[in-house]
mmCIF file of C-alpha atoms in Angstrom:
data_model
loop_
_atom_site.group_PDB
_atom_site.id
_atom_site.type_symbol
_atom_site.label_atom_id
_atom_site.label_comp_id
_atom_site.label_asym_id
_atom_site.label_seq_id
_atom_site.Cartn_x
_atom_site.Cartn_y
_atom_site.Cartn_z
ATOM 1 C CA MET A 1 93.399 119.310 -175.624
ATOM 2 C CA ALA A 2 89.939 120.469 -174.616
ATOM 3 C CA ARG A 3 87.555 117.751 -173.528
ATOM 4 C CA GLU A 4 83.809 118.201 -173.584
ATOM 5 C CA LEU A 5 80.896 115.870 -173.063
ATOM 6 C CA ASN A 6 80.588 113.357 -175.909
ATOM 7 C CA ASP A 7 84.256 113.819 -176.894
ATOM 8 C CA LEU A 8 86.588 110.954 -177.660
ATOM 9 C CA ALA A 9 90.288 111.485 -176.958
ATOM 10 C CA LEU A 10 93.044 109.018 -177.851
ATOM 11 C CA GLU A 11 96.425 110.011 -176.410
ATOM 12 C CA HIS A 12 99.760 108.421 -177.419
ATOM 13 C CA VAL A 13 98.106 105.088 -178.223
ATOM 14 C CA THR A 14 100.500 102.316 -179.255
ATOM 15 C CA HIS A 15 99.473 98.714 -179.927
ATOM 16 C CA ARG A 16 101.536 95.704 -180.982
ATOM 17 C CA PHE A 17 100.755 92.259 -182.285
ATOM 18 C CA ASP A 18 103.855 90.239 -181.394
ATOM 19 C CA ASP A 19 106.709 92.133 -183.094
ATOM 20 C CA THR A 20 104.432 94.168 -185.371
ATOM 21 C CA ILE A 21 103.498 97.710 -184.347
ATOM 22 C CA ALA A 22 99.891 98.104 -185.527
ATOM 23 C CA VAL A 23 99.324 101.538 -183.949
ATOM 24 C CA ASP A 24 102.305 103.802 -183.325
ATOM 25 C CA ASP A 25 101.936 106.686 -180.827
ATOM 26 C CA VAL A 26 98.617 107.951 -182.209
ATOM 27 C CA GLY A 27 96.814 110.954 -180.762
ATOM 28 C CA LEU A 28 93.360 111.898 -182.037
ATOM 29 C CA ALA A 29 90.332 113.759 -180.621
ATOM 30 C CA VAL A 30 86.715 113.818 -181.846
ATOM 31 C CA GLY A 31 84.388 116.594 -180.707
ATOM 32 C CA ALA A 32 80.676 116.423 -179.951
ATOM 33 C CA GLY A 33 78.664 116.352 -183.169
ATOM 34 C CA GLU A 34 81.813 115.905 -185.239
ATOM 35 C CA VAL A 35 82.318 113.145 -187.814
ATOM 36 C CA VAL A 36 85.944 112.090 -188.183
ATOM 37 C CA CYS A 37 86.862 109.506 -190.812
ATOM 38 C CA LEU A 38 89.921 107.334 -190.252
ATOM 39 C CA VAL A 39 91.321 106.259 -193.623
ATOM 40 C CA GLY A 40 94.286 104.311 -194.915
ATOM 41 C CA PRO A 41 95.244 101.129 -196.765
ATOM 42 C CA SER A 42 94.490 97.641 -195.452
ATOM 43 C CA GLY A 43 96.686 96.762 -192.492
ATOM 44 C CA CYS A 44 97.527 100.375 -191.581
ATOM 45 C CA GLY A 45 96.083 100.052 -188.053
ATOM 46 C CA LYS A 46 92.826 101.970 -188.378
ATOM 47 C CA THR A 47 90.510 99.148 -187.248
ATOM 48 C CA THR A 48 92.867 98.270 -184.375
ATOM 49 C CA LEU A 49 92.705 101.896 -183.206
ATOM 50 C CA LEU A 50 88.894 101.817 -183.373
ATOM 51 C CA ARG A 51 88.791 98.585 -181.344
ATOM 52 C CA VAL A 52 91.118 100.061 -178.714
ATOM 53 C CA ALA A 53 88.784 103.068 -178.419
ATOM 54 C CA ALA A 54 85.807 100.733 -177.982
ATOM 55 C CA GLY A 55 87.591 98.547 -175.413
ATOM 56 C CA LEU A 56 87.359 95.502 -177.686
ATOM 57 C CA GLU A 57 91.170 95.446 -177.830
ATOM 58 C CA PRO A 58 93.030 95.952 -174.532
ATOM 59 C CA LEU A 59 95.024 99.175 -174.299
ATOM 60 C CA GLN A 60 98.755 98.486 -174.215
ATOM 61 C CA GLN A 61 100.116 102.022 -174.090
ATOM 62 C CA GLY A 62 98.587 105.509 -173.942
ATOM 63 C CA ARG A 63 95.188 106.754 -172.746
ATOM 64 C CA VAL A 64 91.577 106.573 -173.932
ATOM 65 C CA LEU A 65 89.111 109.170 -172.644
ATOM 66 C CA ILE A 66 85.406 109.514 -173.363
ATOM 67 C CA GLY A 67 83.593 112.629 -172.240
ATOM 68 C CA GLY A 68 86.714 113.600 -170.321
ATOM 69 C CA GLU A 69 86.625 110.375 -168.257
ATOM 70 C CA VAL A 70 89.520 107.917 -168.407
ATOM 71 C CA MET A 71 88.405 104.638 -169.960
ATOM 72 C CA ALA A 72 91.879 103.086 -170.124
ATOM 73 C CA ASP A 73 95.344 104.241 -169.134
ATOM 74 C CA GLY A 74 97.330 101.185 -168.042
ATOM 75 C CA ARG A 75 95.808 101.253 -164.561
ATOM 76 C CA VAL A 76 92.116 101.706 -165.381
ATOM 77 C CA SER A 77 90.338 99.568 -167.982
ATOM 78 C CA VAL A 78 86.603 100.147 -168.309
ATOM 79 C CA PRO A 79 84.920 97.205 -170.130
ATOM 80 C CA PRO A 80 83.255 97.908 -173.511
ATOM 81 C CA GLU A 81 79.716 97.559 -172.168
ATOM 82 C CA ASP A 82 80.354 100.295 -169.589
ATOM 83 C CA ARG A 83 81.870 102.848 -171.968
ATOM 84 C CA ASN A 84 78.496 103.891 -173.403
ATOM 85 C CA VAL A 85 79.813 103.529 -176.943
ATOM 86 C CA GLY A 86 77.622 102.762 -179.949
ATOM 87 C CA LEU A 87 79.184 100.301 -182.407
ATOM 88 C CA VAL A 88 78.290 99.628 -186.044
ATOM 89 C CA PHE A 89 80.198 96.978 -187.965
ATOM 90 C CA GLN A 90 80.461 96.088 -191.641
ATOM 91 C CA ASP A 91 78.261 92.983 -191.261
ATOM 92 C CA TYR A 92 75.770 94.849 -188.985
ATOM 93 C CA ALA A 93 75.833 91.865 -186.512
ATOM 94 C CA LEU A 94 72.032 91.768 -186.177
ATOM 95 C CA PHE A 95 70.462 88.860 -184.307
ATOM 96 C CA PRO A 96 68.498 86.865 -186.926
ATOM 97 C CA HIS A 97 66.035 85.429 -184.374
ATOM 98 C CA LEU A 98 65.015 88.864 -183.072
ATOM 99 C CA THR A 99 62.757 91.414 -184.712
ATOM 100 C CA VAL A 100 63.961 94.916 -185.473
ATOM 101 C CA ARG A 101 62.505 96.051 -182.157
ATOM 102 C CA GLY A 102 64.162 93.138 -180.363
ATOM 103 C CA ASN A 103 67.546 93.922 -181.877
ATOM 104 C CA ILE A 104 67.392 97.545 -180.820
ATOM 105 C CA ALA A 105 66.116 96.715 -177.322
ATOM 106 C CA PHE A 106 68.800 94.084 -176.710
ATOM 107 C CA GLY A 107 71.256 96.522 -175.151
ATOM 108 C CA LEU A 108 68.612 98.250 -173.030
ATOM 109 C CA LYS A 109 67.847 95.464 -170.558
ATOM 110 C CA HIS A 110 68.904 97.660 -167.643
ATOM 111 C CA LEU A 111 65.959 99.993 -168.285
ATOM 112 C CA SER A 112 62.365 99.597 -167.187
ATOM 113 C CA SER A 113 59.938 98.313 -169.810
ATOM 114 C CA ALA A 114 58.483 101.790 -170.343
ATOM 115 C CA GLU A 115 61.904 103.442 -170.680
ATOM 116 C CA ARG A 116 63.080 100.717 -173.035
ATOM 117 C CA ASP A 117 60.015 101.104 -175.260
ATOM 118 C CA GLU A 118 60.513 104.880 -175.333
ATOM 119 C CA GLN A 119 64.166 104.675 -176.380
ATOM 120 C CA VAL A 120 63.476 101.997 -178.982
ATOM 121 C CA ALA A 121 60.675 104.090 -180.471
ATOM 122 C CA HIS A 122 62.932 107.155 -180.538
ATOM 123 C CA ALA A 123 65.758 105.239 -182.261
ATOM 124 C CA LEU A 124 63.357 103.787 -184.834
ATOM 125 C CA ASP A 125 61.880 107.203 -185.547
ATOM 126 C CA ARG A 126 65.301 108.862 -185.800
ATOM 127 C CA THR A 127 66.461 106.317 -188.402
ATOM 128 C CA GLY A 128 63.196 106.178 -190.360
ATOM 129 C CA MET A 129 62.515 102.534 -189.419
ATOM 130 C CA SER A 130 59.351 102.966 -187.334
ATOM 131 C CA GLY A 131 57.285 100.891 -189.743
ATOM 132 C CA TYR A 132 59.606 97.886 -189.493
ATOM 133 C CA ALA A 133 59.563 97.159 -185.753
ATOM 134 C CA THR A 134 58.081 93.652 -186.096
ATOM 135 C CA ILE A 135 60.135 92.642 -189.168
ATOM 136 C CA TYR A 136 63.071 90.220 -188.965
ATOM 137 C CA PRO A 137 66.526 91.098 -190.375
ATOM 138 C CA HIS A 138 66.339 88.613 -193.265
ATOM 139 C CA GLN A 139 63.255 90.443 -194.534
ATOM 140 C CA LEU A 140 65.128 93.739 -194.853
ATOM 141 C CA SER A 141 67.320 95.142 -197.603
ATOM 142 C CA GLY A 142 70.994 95.830 -196.953
ATOM 143 C CA GLY A 143 70.315 99.526 -196.484
ATOM 144 C CA GLN A 144 67.495 98.845 -194.037
ATOM 145 C CA GLN A 145 69.704 96.459 -192.049
ATOM 146 C CA GLN A 146 72.357 99.159 -191.863
ATOM 147 C CA ARG A 147 69.818 101.621 -190.471
ATOM 148 C CA VAL A 148 68.680 99.079 -187.873
ATOM 149 C CA ALA A 149 72.308 98.596 -186.820
ATOM 150 C CA LEU A 150 72.635 102.367 -186.495
ATOM 151 C CA ALA A 151 69.367 102.579 -184.540
ATOM 152 C CA ARG A 152 70.658 99.889 -182.164
ATOM 153 C CA ALA A 153 73.893 101.841 -181.693
ATOM 154 C CA LEU A 154 71.984 105.070 -180.960
ATOM 155 C CA ALA A 155 69.286 103.604 -178.699
ATOM 156 C CA PRO A 156 71.366 103.636 -175.470
ATOM 157 C CA ARG A 157 72.132 107.325 -176.142
ATOM 158 C CA PRO A 158 75.880 106.753 -176.352
ATOM 159 C CA ARG A 159 78.541 109.381 -175.818
ATOM 160 C CA ILE A 160 80.318 108.338 -179.025
ATOM 161 C CA VAL A 161 79.587 106.153 -182.049
ATOM 162 C CA LEU A 162 82.299 104.050 -183.681
ATOM 163 C CA LEU A 163 81.709 102.664 -187.179
ATOM 164 C CA ASP A 164 83.922 100.137 -188.973
ATOM 165 C CA GLU A 165 83.424 100.140 -192.766
ATOM 166 C CA PRO A 166 79.631 100.461 -192.277
ATOM 167 C CA PHE A 167 78.721 100.969 -195.946
ATOM 168 C CA SER A 168 81.196 98.717 -197.760
ATOM 169 C CA GLY A 169 78.727 95.855 -198.131
ATOM 170 C CA LEU A 170 76.203 97.956 -200.063
ATOM 171 C CA ASP A 171 76.066 98.456 -203.818
ATOM 172 C CA THR A 172 77.153 101.860 -205.139
ATOM 173 C CA SER A 173 73.773 103.555 -205.575
ATOM 174 C CA LEU A 174 72.452 102.327 -202.224
ATOM 175 C CA ARG A 175 75.693 103.210 -200.444
ATOM 176 C CA HIS A 176 75.354 106.868 -201.449
ATOM 177 C CA LEU A 177 71.770 107.033 -200.159
ATOM 178 C CA VAL A 178 72.426 105.215 -196.885
ATOM 179 C CA ARG A 179 75.565 107.160 -195.983
ATOM 180 C CA ASP A 180 73.669 110.434 -196.566
ATOM 181 C CA GLN A 181 70.985 109.277 -194.168
ATOM 182 C CA ALA A 182 73.497 108.031 -191.616
ATOM 183 C CA ALA A 183 75.505 111.271 -191.650
ATOM 184 C CA GLU A 184 72.356 113.341 -191.132
ATOM 185 C CA ILE A 185 71.217 111.099 -188.269
ATOM 186 C CA LEU A 186 74.577 111.251 -186.488
ATOM 187 C CA ARG A 187 74.951 115.016 -186.840
ATOM 188 C CA ASP A 188 71.365 115.632 -185.702
ATOM 189 C CA ALA A 189 72.060 113.460 -182.645
ATOM 190 C CA GLY A 190 75.105 115.617 -181.811
ATOM 191 C CA ILE A 191 77.233 112.526 -181.155
ATOM 192 C CA ALA A 192 80.988 112.364 -181.627
ATOM 193 C CA THR A 193 81.552 109.875 -184.452
ATOM 194 C CA LEU A 194 84.703 108.065 -185.539
ATOM 195 C CA MET A 195 84.336 106.022 -188.715
ATOM 196 C CA VAL A 196 86.851 103.712 -190.348
ATOM 197 C CA THR A 197 86.769 103.529 -194.146
ATOM 198 C CA HIS A 198 89.185 102.497 -196.868
ATOM 199 C CA ASP A 199 87.340 104.691 -199.386
ATOM 200 C CA PRO A 200 88.911 108.179 -199.672
ATOM 201 C CA GLU A 201 85.928 109.552 -201.607
ATOM 202 C CA GLU A 202 83.575 108.413 -198.855
ATOM 203 C CA ALA A 203 85.765 110.125 -196.276
ATOM 204 C CA MET A 204 85.854 113.336 -198.321
ATOM 205 C CA TYR A 205 82.079 113.268 -198.585
ATOM 206 C CA LEU A 206 81.185 112.442 -194.977
ATOM 207 C CA ALA A 207 83.863 113.823 -192.716
ATOM 208 C CA ASP A 208 84.280 117.111 -190.923
ATOM 209 C CA ARG A 209 87.894 116.016 -190.515
ATOM 210 C CA ILE A 210 89.916 113.174 -191.998
ATOM 211 C CA ALA A 211 92.699 111.302 -190.207
ATOM 212 C CA VAL A 212 95.039 109.504 -192.641
ATOM 213 C CA MET A 213 96.926 106.474 -191.326
ATOM 214 C CA ASP A 214 99.782 104.478 -192.808
ATOM 215 C CA GLN A 215 102.006 101.861 -191.178
ATOM 216 C CA GLY A 216 100.421 102.511 -187.800
ATOM 217 C CA LYS A 217 101.075 106.265 -187.819
ATOM 218 C CA LEU A 218 98.825 109.256 -188.361
ATOM 219 C CA ARG A 219 100.257 110.966 -191.446
ATOM 220 C CA GLN A 220 97.878 113.937 -191.518
ATOM 221 C CA VAL A 221 94.682 115.158 -189.833
ATOM 222 C CA GLY A 222 92.619 117.961 -191.347
ATOM 223 C CA SER A 223 89.490 119.025 -193.180
ATOM 224 C CA PRO A 224 88.760 117.365 -196.546
ATOM 225 C CA ASP A 225 89.968 120.538 -198.291
ATOM 226 C CA GLU A 226 93.239 120.557 -196.363
ATOM 227 C CA ILE A 227 93.902 116.868 -196.931
ATOM 228 C CA TYR A 228 93.236 117.034 -200.669
ATOM 229 C CA LEU A 229 94.697 120.428 -201.539
ATOM 230 C CA GLU A 230 97.530 120.588 -198.989
ATOM 231 C CA PRO A 231 98.781 117.003 -198.528
ATOM 232 C CA ALA A 232 101.523 116.653 -195.934
ATOM 233 C CA ASN A 233 103.500 114.062 -197.882
ATOM 234 C CA ALA A 234 103.563 111.900 -200.984
ATOM 235 C CA PHE A 235 101.571 109.099 -199.362
ATOM 236 C CA VAL A 236 98.630 111.363 -198.489
ATOM 237 C CA ALA A 237 98.632 113.009 -201.930
ATOM 238 C CA ALA A 238 98.583 109.655 -203.744
ATOM 239 C CA PHE A 239 96.022 108.030 -201.428
ATOM 240 C CA PHE A 240 93.325 110.486 -202.495
ATOM 241 C CA GLY A 241 93.505 109.807 -206.219
ATOM 242 C CA ASP A 242 95.719 109.154 -209.208
ATOM 243 C CA VAL A 243 98.889 111.194 -209.506
ATOM 244 C CA ASN A 244 101.537 111.657 -212.174
ATOM 245 C CA ARG A 245 104.919 111.031 -210.498
ATOM 246 C CA PHE A 246 108.292 112.477 -211.404
ATOM 247 C CA THR A 247 111.667 112.596 -209.665
ATOM 248 C CA GLY A 248 114.489 115.091 -209.968
ATOM 249 C CA GLN A 249 117.057 117.223 -208.197
ATOM 250 C CA VAL A 250 116.715 120.800 -206.989
ATOM 251 C CA ALA A 251 118.769 123.313 -208.978
ATOM 252 C CA SER A 252 118.390 127.080 -208.517
ATOM 253 C CA GLY A 253 115.171 126.590 -206.541
ATOM 254 C CA GLN A 254 113.531 124.454 -209.228
ATOM 255 C CA VAL A 255 113.302 120.853 -210.345
ATOM 256 C CA ARG A 256 113.036 120.067 -214.034
ATOM 257 C CA ILE A 257 110.498 117.444 -215.072
ATOM 258 C CA PRO A 258 109.121 116.575 -218.535
ATOM 259 C CA LEU A 259 106.309 119.107 -217.943
ATOM 260 C CA GLY A 260 108.751 121.967 -217.385
ATOM 261 C CA PRO A 261 110.477 123.505 -214.349
ATOM 262 C CA VAL A 262 108.627 123.323 -211.017
ATOM 263 C CA PRO A 263 109.351 125.689 -208.083
ATOM 264 C CA THR A 264 110.506 123.632 -205.091
ATOM 265 C CA ASN A 265 109.489 126.075 -202.341
ATOM 266 C CA GLY A 266 112.433 125.865 -199.984
ATOM 267 C CA HIS A 267 113.919 122.449 -200.659
ATOM 268 C CA ASP A 268 117.705 122.442 -200.400
ATOM 269 C CA GLU A 269 119.915 122.898 -203.430
ATOM 270 C CA GLY A 270 120.914 119.519 -204.843
ATOM 271 C CA GLN A 271 118.236 117.671 -202.845
ATOM 272 C CA ASN A 272 116.465 114.754 -204.542
ATOM 273 C CA VAL A 273 112.725 115.355 -204.683
ATOM 274 C CA GLU A 274 109.562 113.749 -205.977
ATOM 275 C CA VAL A 275 106.938 115.754 -207.867
ATOM 276 C CA LEU A 276 103.308 114.638 -207.802
ATOM 277 C CA ILE A 277 100.737 116.201 -210.133
ATOM 278 C CA ARG A 278 97.063 115.330 -210.044
ATOM 279 C CA PRO A 279 95.495 114.424 -213.416
ATOM 280 C CA GLU A 280 92.999 117.277 -213.011
ATOM 281 C CA ALA A 281 95.916 119.708 -212.659
ATOM 282 C CA LEU A 282 96.773 119.055 -216.311
ATOM 283 C CA SER A 283 94.794 120.241 -219.327
ATOM 284 C CA ILE A 284 95.156 119.861 -223.059
ATOM 285 C CA SER A 285 94.367 121.951 -226.087
ATOM 286 C CA SER A 286 94.973 121.680 -229.787
ATOM 287 C CA ASP A 287 96.481 125.191 -229.826
ATOM 288 C CA ASN A 288 99.276 126.826 -227.863
ATOM 289 C CA PRO A 289 97.867 128.139 -224.555
ATOM 290 C CA ALA A 290 97.222 131.838 -224.152
ATOM 291 C CA ASP A 291 98.506 134.254 -221.492
ATOM 292 C CA GLY A 292 102.044 132.965 -221.655
ATOM 293 C CA ALA A 293 101.221 129.671 -219.894
ATOM 294 C CA GLU A 294 103.987 127.144 -220.383
ATOM 295 C CA SER A 295 102.999 124.033 -222.303
ATOM 296 C CA VAL A 296 104.589 120.830 -223.544
ATOM 297 C CA ALA A 297 103.690 119.065 -226.773
ATOM 298 C CA GLY A 298 102.547 115.462 -226.810
ATOM 299 C CA ALA A 299 100.546 112.860 -228.711
ATOM 300 C CA VAL A 300 97.276 111.345 -227.511
ATOM 301 C CA VAL A 301 97.657 107.662 -226.612
ATOM 302 C CA ALA A 302 94.085 107.001 -225.463
ATOM 303 C CA ALA A 303 90.963 108.918 -224.451
ATOM 304 C CA ARG A 304 87.992 107.584 -222.513
ATOM 305 C CA PHE A 305 84.690 109.250 -221.619
ATOM 306 C CA LEU A 306 83.663 108.485 -218.003
ATOM 307 C CA GLY A 307 80.279 110.215 -217.989
ATOM 308 C CA ARG A 308 80.968 113.467 -216.131
ATOM 309 C CA SER A 309 84.586 113.681 -217.221
ATOM 310 C CA SER A 310 87.182 112.368 -219.658
ATOM 311 C CA LEU A 311 90.465 110.572 -218.989
ATOM 312 C CA ILE A 312 93.196 111.191 -221.541
ATOM 313 C CA ASP A 313 96.648 109.586 -221.739
ATOM 314 C CA VAL A 314 99.305 111.617 -223.538
ATOM 315 C CA CYS A 315 102.871 110.698 -224.525
ATOM 316 C CA LEU A 316 105.045 113.785 -224.131
ATOM 317 C CA GLU A 317 107.623 114.741 -226.729
ATOM 318 C CA ASP A 318 110.558 114.480 -224.332
ATOM 319 C CA ALA A 319 113.601 112.224 -224.623
ATOM 320 C CA ALA A 320 112.026 109.550 -222.413
ATOM 321 C CA ALA A 321 108.610 109.685 -224.170
ATOM 322 C CA THR A 322 106.937 110.154 -220.779
ATOM 323 C CA ASN A 323 103.257 109.213 -220.450
ATOM 324 C CA VAL A 324 100.963 111.445 -218.371
ATOM 325 C CA ARG A 325 97.336 111.035 -217.396
ATOM 326 C CA ILE A 326 94.951 113.991 -217.708
ATOM 327 C CA HIS A 327 91.483 114.348 -216.213
ATOM 328 C CA MET A 328 89.175 116.931 -217.815
ATOM 329 C CA ALA A 329 85.568 117.848 -217.104
ATOM 330 C CA GLY A 330 82.932 116.937 -219.664
ATOM 331 C CA ARG A 331 83.395 115.040 -222.905
ATOM 332 C CA MET A 332 86.752 115.499 -224.608
ATOM 333 C CA LEU A 333 87.879 112.674 -226.873
ATOM 334 C CA PRO A 334 90.744 113.752 -229.158
ATOM 335 C CA ASP A 335 91.795 111.237 -231.778
ATOM 336 C CA THR A 336 94.534 108.778 -230.938
ATOM 337 C CA GLY A 337 97.810 110.176 -232.247
ATOM 338 C CA ALA A 338 96.551 113.775 -232.296
ATOM 339 C CA THR A 339 99.152 116.385 -231.300
ATOM 340 C CA VAL A 340 98.131 118.416 -228.239
ATOM 341 C CA SER A 341 99.603 120.997 -225.874
ATOM 342 C CA VAL A 342 99.686 119.989 -222.192
ATOM 343 C CA THR A 343 99.508 122.744 -219.572
ATOM 344 C CA ARG A 344 100.146 122.358 -215.838
ATOM 345 C CA ASP A 345 98.365 124.044 -212.899
ATOM 346 C CA ASP A 346 100.911 124.622 -210.137
ATOM 347 C CA ALA A 347 98.147 124.752 -207.498
ATOM 348 C CA GLN A 348 97.932 120.954 -207.575
ATOM 349 C CA THR A 349 101.596 120.240 -208.203
ATOM 350 C CA TYR A 350 103.309 118.955 -205.060
ATOM 351 C CA VAL A 351 107.023 118.624 -204.298
ATOM 352 C CA PHE A 352 108.251 116.328 -201.516
ATOM 353 C CA ALA A 353 111.671 115.247 -200.356
ATOM 354 C CA ALA A 354 112.665 111.940 -201.932
ATOM 355 C CA SER A 355 113.109 110.516 -198.433
ATOM 356 C CA ASP A 356 109.279 110.475 -198.239
ATOM 357 C CA LEU A 357 109.404 107.570 -200.677
ATOM 358 C CA ALA A 358 110.903 105.316 -198.047
ATOM 359 C CA THR A 359 108.145 105.904 -195.501
ATOM 360 C CA ASN A 360 105.063 106.610 -197.590
#
């Protein structure tokens, strides 16, 4: 893999806690100016991987390189303070007895007074906090504290920035504003950024690439479009939103589910498969669909307006009275009990081998 200045490269990293494998042979690279989001459920190993990259957790197996230089490989182990890594944590970890300027200058003690003042001023200006230099952390809002933490991480001019759930402590409206600002700051700085988040929507919004982890393994790495529209397995598909799940067996290249036959795209004859369909891949109408589109009749169980979209539950008229969830743009609130036609979009209908169920 190519290595350039400001790159982070993790190669075959494995980490155990007693008998538990927290990180299992993970390889991941982050390029200069790139934002990569590491996502997955609690306990999947994403924070452990971040801490290994930072040097906060000793490397047990594999290699960590920053800017093409080996930071850890079993023989070499560069301490965290010498890796030139900027760190931002969920709780910001600001010193309450220091001003904003003091917090940012704390990691710059090796510089002359003039150089330190210059880098602090630059970090404050870059994060829009120049007017708060003499303020103490308790006098700041959550969003302002987050920006100070980011300014402190950027002040030493690090080769990479590592962020662990940096926006999770903020309320929804503030989180959107602060993450916009943070993403712009990091990209403008041209710094390789690896961010841990449990929020798939946040990852979709912020990342150039997303790395999905589960049970210590990387399940898929790709652009937000690739991850959402071309999931590698059932776990990845379901992690990024609700899905309607069905199981069946391949017969003549298809699997029959309550929403009609689904092409299985190369799965073996007789193989057990799982079919996942996103709620937005289904639509309803009160009439039979045009253009020969296949539809299935059902009765509305519930309909809820969510502001920009509507969520509709429908009980299909199949032998098992299967319930499906449908997500439609705008306001659509059919009466409970109303008969509707449900149509499927194959573009967001995914078929996976049933063996995926055991590992995802």
